[in-house]
Coordinates of C-alpha atoms and ligand atoms in Angstrom, one line a residue:
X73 CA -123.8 108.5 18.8
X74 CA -127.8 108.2 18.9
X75 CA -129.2 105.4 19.8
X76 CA -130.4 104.0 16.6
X77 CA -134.4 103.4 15.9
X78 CA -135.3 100.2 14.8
X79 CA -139.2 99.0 14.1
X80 CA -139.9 95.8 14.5
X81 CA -142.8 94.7 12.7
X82 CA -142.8 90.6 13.8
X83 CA -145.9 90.1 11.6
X84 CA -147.8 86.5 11.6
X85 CA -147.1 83.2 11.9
X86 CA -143.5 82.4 13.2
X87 CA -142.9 85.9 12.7
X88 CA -142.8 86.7 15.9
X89 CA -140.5 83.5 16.8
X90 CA -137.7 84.6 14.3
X91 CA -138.2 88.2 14.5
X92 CA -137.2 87.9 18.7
X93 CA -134.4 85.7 17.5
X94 CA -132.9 88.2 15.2
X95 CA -133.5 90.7 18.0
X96 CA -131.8 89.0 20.6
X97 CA -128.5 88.6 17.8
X98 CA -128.7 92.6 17.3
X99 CA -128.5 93.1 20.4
X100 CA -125.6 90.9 21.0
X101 CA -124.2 92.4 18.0
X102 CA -124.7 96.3 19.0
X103 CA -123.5 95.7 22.7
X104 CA -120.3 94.3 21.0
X105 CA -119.9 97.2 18.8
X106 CA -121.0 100.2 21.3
X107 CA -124.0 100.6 19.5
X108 CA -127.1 102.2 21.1
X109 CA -130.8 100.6 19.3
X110 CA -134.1 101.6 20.9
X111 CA -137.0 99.4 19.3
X112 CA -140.5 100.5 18.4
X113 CA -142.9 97.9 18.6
X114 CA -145.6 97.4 15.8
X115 CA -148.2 95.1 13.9
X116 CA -148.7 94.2 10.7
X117 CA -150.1 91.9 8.4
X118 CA -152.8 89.3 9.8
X119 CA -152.3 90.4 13.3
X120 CA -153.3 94.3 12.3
X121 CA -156.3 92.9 10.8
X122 CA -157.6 91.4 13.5
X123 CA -156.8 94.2 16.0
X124 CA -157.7 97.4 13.6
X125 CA -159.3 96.4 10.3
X126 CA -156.2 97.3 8.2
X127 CA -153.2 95.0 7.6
X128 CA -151.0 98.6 7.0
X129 CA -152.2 101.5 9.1
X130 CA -151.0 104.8 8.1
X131 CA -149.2 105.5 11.8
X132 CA -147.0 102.4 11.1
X133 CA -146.2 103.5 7.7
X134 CA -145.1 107.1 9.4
X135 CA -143.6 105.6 12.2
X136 CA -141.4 103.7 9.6
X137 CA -140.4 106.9 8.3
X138 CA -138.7 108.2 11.0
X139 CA -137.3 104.9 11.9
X140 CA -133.1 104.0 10.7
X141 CA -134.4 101.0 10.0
X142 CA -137.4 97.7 9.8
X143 CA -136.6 94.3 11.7
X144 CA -139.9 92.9 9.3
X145 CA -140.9 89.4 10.5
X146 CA -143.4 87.4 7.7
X147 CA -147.3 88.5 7.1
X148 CA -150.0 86.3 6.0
X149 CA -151.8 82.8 7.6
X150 CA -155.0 80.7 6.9
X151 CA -157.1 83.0 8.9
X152 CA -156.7 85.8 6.6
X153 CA -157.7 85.7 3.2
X154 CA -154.7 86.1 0.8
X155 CA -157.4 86.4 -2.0
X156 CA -159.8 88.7 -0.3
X157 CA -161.2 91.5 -2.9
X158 CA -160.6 94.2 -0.1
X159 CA -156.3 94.8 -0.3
X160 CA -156.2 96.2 3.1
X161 CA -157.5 92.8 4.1
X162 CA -154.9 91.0 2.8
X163 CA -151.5 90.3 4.8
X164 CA -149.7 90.6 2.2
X165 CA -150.6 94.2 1.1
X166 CA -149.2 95.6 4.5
X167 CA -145.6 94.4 3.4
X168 CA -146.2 96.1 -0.3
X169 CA -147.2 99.1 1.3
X170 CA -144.2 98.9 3.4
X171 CA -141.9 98.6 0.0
X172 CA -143.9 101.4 -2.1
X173 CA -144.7 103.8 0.6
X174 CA -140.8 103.8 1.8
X175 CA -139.7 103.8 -1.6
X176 CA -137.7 100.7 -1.0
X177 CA -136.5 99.7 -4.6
X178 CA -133.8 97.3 -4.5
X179 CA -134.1 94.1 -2.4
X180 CA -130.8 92.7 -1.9
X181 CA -131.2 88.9 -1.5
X182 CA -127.4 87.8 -0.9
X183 CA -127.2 83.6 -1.3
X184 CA -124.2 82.1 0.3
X185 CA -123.9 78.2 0.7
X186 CA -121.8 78.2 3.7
X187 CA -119.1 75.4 4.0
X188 CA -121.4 73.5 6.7
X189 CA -124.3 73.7 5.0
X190 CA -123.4 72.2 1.3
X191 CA -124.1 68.6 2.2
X192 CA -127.9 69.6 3.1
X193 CA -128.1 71.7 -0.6
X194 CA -130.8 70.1 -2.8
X195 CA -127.6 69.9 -5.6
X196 CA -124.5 68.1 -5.4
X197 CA -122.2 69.1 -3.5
X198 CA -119.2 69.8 -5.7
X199 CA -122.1 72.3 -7.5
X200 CA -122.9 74.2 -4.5
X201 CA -119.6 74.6 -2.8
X202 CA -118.6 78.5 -2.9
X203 CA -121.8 79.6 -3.8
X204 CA -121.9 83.2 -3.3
X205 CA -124.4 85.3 -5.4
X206 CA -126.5 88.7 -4.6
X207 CA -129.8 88.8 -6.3
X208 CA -130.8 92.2 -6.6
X209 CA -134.4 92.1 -7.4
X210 CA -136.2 96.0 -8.2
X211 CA -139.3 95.9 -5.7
X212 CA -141.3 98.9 -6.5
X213 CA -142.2 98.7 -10.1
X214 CA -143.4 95.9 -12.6
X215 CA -146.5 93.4 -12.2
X216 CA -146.5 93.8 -8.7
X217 CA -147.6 97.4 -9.0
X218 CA -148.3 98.6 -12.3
X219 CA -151.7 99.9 -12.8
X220 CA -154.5 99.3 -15.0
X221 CA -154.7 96.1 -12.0
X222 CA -158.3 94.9 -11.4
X223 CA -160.9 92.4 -12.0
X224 CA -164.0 93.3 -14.0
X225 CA -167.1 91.8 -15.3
X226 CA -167.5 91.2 -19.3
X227 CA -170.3 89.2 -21.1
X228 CA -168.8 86.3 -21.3
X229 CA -168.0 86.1 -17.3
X230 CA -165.1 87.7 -15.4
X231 CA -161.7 88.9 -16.4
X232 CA -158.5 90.1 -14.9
X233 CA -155.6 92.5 -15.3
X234 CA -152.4 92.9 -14.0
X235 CA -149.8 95.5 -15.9
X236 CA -145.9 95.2 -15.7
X237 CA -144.6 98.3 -16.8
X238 CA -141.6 99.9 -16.2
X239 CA -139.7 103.5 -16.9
X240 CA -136.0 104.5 -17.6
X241 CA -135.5 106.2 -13.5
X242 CA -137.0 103.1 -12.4
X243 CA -134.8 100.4 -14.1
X244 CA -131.8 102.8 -14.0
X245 CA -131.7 103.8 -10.1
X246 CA -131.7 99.8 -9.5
X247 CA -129.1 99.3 -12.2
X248 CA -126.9 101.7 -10.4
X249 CA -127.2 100.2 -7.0
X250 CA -126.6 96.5 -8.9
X251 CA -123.3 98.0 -10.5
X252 CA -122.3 99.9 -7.5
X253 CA -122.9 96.3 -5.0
X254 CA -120.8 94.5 -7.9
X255 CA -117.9 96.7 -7.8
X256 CA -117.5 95.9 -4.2
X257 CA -117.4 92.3 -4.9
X258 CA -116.1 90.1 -8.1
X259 CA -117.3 92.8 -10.4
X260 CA -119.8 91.0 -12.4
X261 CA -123.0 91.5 -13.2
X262 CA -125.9 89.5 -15.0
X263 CA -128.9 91.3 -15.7
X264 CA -131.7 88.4 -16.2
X265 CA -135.0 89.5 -18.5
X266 CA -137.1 88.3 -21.0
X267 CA -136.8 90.3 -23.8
X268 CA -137.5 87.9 -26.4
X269 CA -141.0 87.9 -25.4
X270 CA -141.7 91.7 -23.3
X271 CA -141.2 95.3 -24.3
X272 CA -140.5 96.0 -20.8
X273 CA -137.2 94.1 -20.4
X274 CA -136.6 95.4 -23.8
X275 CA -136.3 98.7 -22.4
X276 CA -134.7 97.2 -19.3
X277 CA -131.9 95.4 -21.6
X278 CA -131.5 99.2 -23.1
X279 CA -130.8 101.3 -19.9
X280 CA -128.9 98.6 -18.2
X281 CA -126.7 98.6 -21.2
X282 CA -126.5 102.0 -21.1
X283 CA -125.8 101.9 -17.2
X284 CA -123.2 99.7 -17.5
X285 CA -121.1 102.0 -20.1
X286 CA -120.3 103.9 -16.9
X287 CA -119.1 100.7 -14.9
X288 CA -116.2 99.5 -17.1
X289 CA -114.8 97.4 -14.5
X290 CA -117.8 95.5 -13.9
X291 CA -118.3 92.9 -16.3
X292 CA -122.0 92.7 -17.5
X293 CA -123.8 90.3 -19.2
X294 CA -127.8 90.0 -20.2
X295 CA -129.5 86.3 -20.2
X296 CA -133.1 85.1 -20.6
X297 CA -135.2 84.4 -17.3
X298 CA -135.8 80.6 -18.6
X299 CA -132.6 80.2 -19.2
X300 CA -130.9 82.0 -16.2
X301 CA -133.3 79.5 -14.0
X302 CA -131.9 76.5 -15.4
X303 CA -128.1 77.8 -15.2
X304 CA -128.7 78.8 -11.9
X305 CA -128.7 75.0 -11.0
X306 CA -126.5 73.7 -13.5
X307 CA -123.7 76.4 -12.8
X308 CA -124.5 78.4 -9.8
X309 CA -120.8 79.1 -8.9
X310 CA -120.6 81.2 -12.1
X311 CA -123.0 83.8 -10.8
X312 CA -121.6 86.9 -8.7
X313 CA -124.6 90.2 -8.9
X314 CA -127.7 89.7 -10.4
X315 CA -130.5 92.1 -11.3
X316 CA -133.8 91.6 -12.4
X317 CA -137.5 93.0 -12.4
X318 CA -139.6 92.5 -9.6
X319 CA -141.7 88.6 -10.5
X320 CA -138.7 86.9 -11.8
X321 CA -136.6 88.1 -8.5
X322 CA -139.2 87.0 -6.2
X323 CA -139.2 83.5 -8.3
X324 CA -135.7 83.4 -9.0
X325 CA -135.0 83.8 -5.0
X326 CA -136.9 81.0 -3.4
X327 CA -135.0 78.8 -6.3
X328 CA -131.9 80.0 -5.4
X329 CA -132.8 79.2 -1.3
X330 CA -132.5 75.3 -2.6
X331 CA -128.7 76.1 -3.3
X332 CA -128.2 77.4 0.2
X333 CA -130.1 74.1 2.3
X334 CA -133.8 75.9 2.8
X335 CA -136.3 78.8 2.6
X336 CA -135.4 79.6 6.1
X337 CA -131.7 80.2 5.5
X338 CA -132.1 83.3 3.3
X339 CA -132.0 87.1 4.4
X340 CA -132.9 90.0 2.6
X341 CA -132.2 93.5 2.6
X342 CA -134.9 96.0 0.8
X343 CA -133.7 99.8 0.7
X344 CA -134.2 103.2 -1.6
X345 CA -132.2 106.3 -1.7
X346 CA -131.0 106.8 1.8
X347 CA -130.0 104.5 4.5
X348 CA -133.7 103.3 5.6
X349 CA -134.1 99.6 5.0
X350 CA -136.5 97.0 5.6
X351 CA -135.0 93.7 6.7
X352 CA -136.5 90.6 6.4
X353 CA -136.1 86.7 6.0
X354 CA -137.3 85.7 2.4
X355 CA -139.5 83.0 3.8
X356 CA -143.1 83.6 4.4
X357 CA -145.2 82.4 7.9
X358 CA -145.4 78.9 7.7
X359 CA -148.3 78.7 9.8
X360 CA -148.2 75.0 10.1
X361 CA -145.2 75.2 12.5
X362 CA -146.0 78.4 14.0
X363 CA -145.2 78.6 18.0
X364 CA -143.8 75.4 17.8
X365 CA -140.6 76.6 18.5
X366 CA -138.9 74.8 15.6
X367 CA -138.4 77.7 13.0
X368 CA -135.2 78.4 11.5
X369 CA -134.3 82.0 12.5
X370 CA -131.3 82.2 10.3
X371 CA -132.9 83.6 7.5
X372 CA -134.0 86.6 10.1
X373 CA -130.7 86.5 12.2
X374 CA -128.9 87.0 8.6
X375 CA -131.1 90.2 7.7
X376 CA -130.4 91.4 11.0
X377 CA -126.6 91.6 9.9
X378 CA -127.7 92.8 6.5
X379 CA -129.4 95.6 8.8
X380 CA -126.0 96.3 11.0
X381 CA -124.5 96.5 7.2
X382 CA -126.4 98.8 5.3
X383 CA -128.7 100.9 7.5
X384 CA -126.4 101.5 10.7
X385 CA -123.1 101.3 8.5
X386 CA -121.4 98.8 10.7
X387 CA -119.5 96.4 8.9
X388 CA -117.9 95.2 12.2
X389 CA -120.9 93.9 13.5
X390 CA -122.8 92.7 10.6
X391 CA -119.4 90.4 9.6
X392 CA -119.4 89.2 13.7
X393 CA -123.0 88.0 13.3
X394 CA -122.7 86.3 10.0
X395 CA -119.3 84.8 11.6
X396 CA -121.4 83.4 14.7
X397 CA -123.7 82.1 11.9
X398 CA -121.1 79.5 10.6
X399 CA -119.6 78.9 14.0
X400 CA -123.3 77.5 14.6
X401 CA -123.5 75.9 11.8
X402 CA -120.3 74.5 11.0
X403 CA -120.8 73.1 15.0
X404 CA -123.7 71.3 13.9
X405 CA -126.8 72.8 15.4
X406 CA -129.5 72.4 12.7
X407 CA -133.4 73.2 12.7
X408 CA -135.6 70.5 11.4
X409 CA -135.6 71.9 8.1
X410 CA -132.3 72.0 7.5
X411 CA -131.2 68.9 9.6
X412 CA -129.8 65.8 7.5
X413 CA -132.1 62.3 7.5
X414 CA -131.0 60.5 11.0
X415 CA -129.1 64.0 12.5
X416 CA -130.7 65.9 15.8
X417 CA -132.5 69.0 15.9
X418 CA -132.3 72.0 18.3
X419 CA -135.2 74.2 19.0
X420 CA -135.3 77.9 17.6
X421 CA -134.2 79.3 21.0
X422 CA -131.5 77.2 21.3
X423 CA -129.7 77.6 17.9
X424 CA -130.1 81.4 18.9
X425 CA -129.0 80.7 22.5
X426 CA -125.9 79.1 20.5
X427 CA -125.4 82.1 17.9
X428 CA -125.5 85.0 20.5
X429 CA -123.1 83.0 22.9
X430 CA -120.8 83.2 19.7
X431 CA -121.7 86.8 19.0
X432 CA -120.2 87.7 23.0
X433 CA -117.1 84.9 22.9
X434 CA -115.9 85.9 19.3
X435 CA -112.3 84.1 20.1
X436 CA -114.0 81.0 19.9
X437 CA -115.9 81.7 16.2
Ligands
IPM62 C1 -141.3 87.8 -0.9 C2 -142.7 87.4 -0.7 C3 -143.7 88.6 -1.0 C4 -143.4 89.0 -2.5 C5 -145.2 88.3 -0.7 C6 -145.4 87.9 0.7 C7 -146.0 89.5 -1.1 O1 -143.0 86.3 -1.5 O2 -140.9 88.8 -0.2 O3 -140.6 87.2 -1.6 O4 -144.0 88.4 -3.4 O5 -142.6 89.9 -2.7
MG63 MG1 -141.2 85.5 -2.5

């Protein structure tokens, strides 16, 4: 086979810390598995800014293209300007223009409590344990993207406007791919809206209704987005696949992190049509422990398997990495952030150290 092409974008922040991390685990993973990967180097975000006046340049968006798949680190720091008036100044826009000009519409956001890790959960334990859930968040459409999106000058001072709109291909294509990911696991589904208030999960309620007439064996179900974020912590367990616009997923997500021990715990998978995908930890920078050598690189290790999974259609290796995961874990190697009150720490190298050593001596995992 090809050697696979992977572009890693490590971003800003600790970025580049977790992104080498996750790359190091690949490898592991891909040498274990016979699989060739040659990486393409790129920046983004802050850094891109400072080195070429755009935090997305057009090349990196075409070398994307041609890429199987995205190793994304985080974008975005103090020095940059999240509010700046000019997008392509803004860190954040580079990772937008990633999702829209890739046509990446579903984000898969898979939240697992594993077994080691429940005692560390912001809930009590006996809430947490078996927590196994797949957020599947659209990421093209809605406020995020939606135009009339500007802010303009009026006589009584200045005003601002952000659309959420969304149409029937768009809610339908990531309807599909929720039903399809629920079918190959507990075959439930929960579409989360707010269409007590919005016309555009109205029409979202209608198609994924109408979606789901073709999924009979997947139980689905609609609920409000207040009241979905307050079940999710009263009765997480009870969630399997869960689909929702673009805001309340991104919400919704760093909630649901607090279930699993941190932020830094959670991968994510974004893909389209194809097999492309951009993978990437849900956290953001964290510039205030950047090149300290202390970030949690399981969030990025995780998406790396997510990446083995869905874009280079190795299920061997992706379940081998997420296996070395809990070895790791359940072995008691913790970062800071997810280390108990009184319990050591290990550094970012050395929990990777301990998760590729897994990766190469399964027997022991
Ligand atoms: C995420 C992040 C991004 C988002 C930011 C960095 C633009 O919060 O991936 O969840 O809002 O989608
Ligand atoms: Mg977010």
């Amino acid at each position: 086979m090809a050697a696979a092409r992977i572009v890693v974008l490590p971003g800003d922040g600790i970025g580049p810390e977790v992104t080498a991390a996750a790359r190091r685990v690949l490898d592991a993973g891909a040498l274990q598995a016979g699989l060739q990967l040659d990486y393409v180097d790129d920046l983004v975000g802050g850094a891109a800014v400072d080195a070429y006046g755009v935090s997305l340049r057009p090349q990196t968006l075409r070398l994307c293209k041609t890429a199987d798949a995205i190793l994304f680190g985080a974008v975005g720091g103090p020095k940059w300007d999240d509010a700046s008036p000019t997008s392509s100044l803004r860190p954040g826009t580079a990772l937008l223009g990633l999702r829209k000009g890739l046509g990446l519409f579903a984000n898969l956001r898979p939240v697992r409590v594993d077994a080691a890790m429940v005692a560390t959960s912001a809930l009590r334990p006996e809430r947490v344990r078996d927590v196994d859930l797949l957020v599947v968040r659209e990421l093209t459409g809605g406020l995020y993207f939606s135009k009339p999106k500007r802010r303009y000058q009026t006589p009584r001072g200045e005003a601002a406007v952000d659309t959420m709109r969304y149409s029937t291909p768009e809610i339908e294509r990531v309807a599909v791919r929720a039903f399809e990911l629920a079918r190959m696991r507990r075959r439930r589904l929960l579409s989360v809206d707010k269409a007590n208030v919005l016309e555009t999960s109205r029409l979202w309620r209608v198609v994924v209704t109408r979606v789901a007439e073709r999924y009979p064996d997947v139980a689905c179900s609609h609920m409000l987005v207040d009241a979905f974020a307050m079940e999710l912590l009263r009765r997480p367990q009870a969630f399997d696949v869960i689909v929702t616009e673009n805001l309340f997923g991104d919400i919704l997500t760093d909630e649901a992190s607090m279930l699993a021990g941190a932020l830094g715990m959670l991968p994510s998978a974004s893909l389209g049509g194809g097999t492309l995908g951009l993978y990437e930890p849900i956290h953001g920078s964290a510039p205030d422990i950047a090149g300290k050598g202390i970030a949690n690189p399981i969030g990025a290790i995780l998406s790396a398997a997510l990446l083995l999974r869905w874009s280079l259609n190795h299920e061997a290796a992706a379940q081998a990495v997420e296996r070395a995961v809990s070895h790791v874990l359940a072995a008691g190697l913790r970062t800071a952030d997810i280390a108990g009150s009184g319990e050591a720490t290990v550094s970012t190298g050395a929990i990777t150290d301990a998760v590729v050593e897994a990766i190469q001596s399964p027997a022991t995992t």
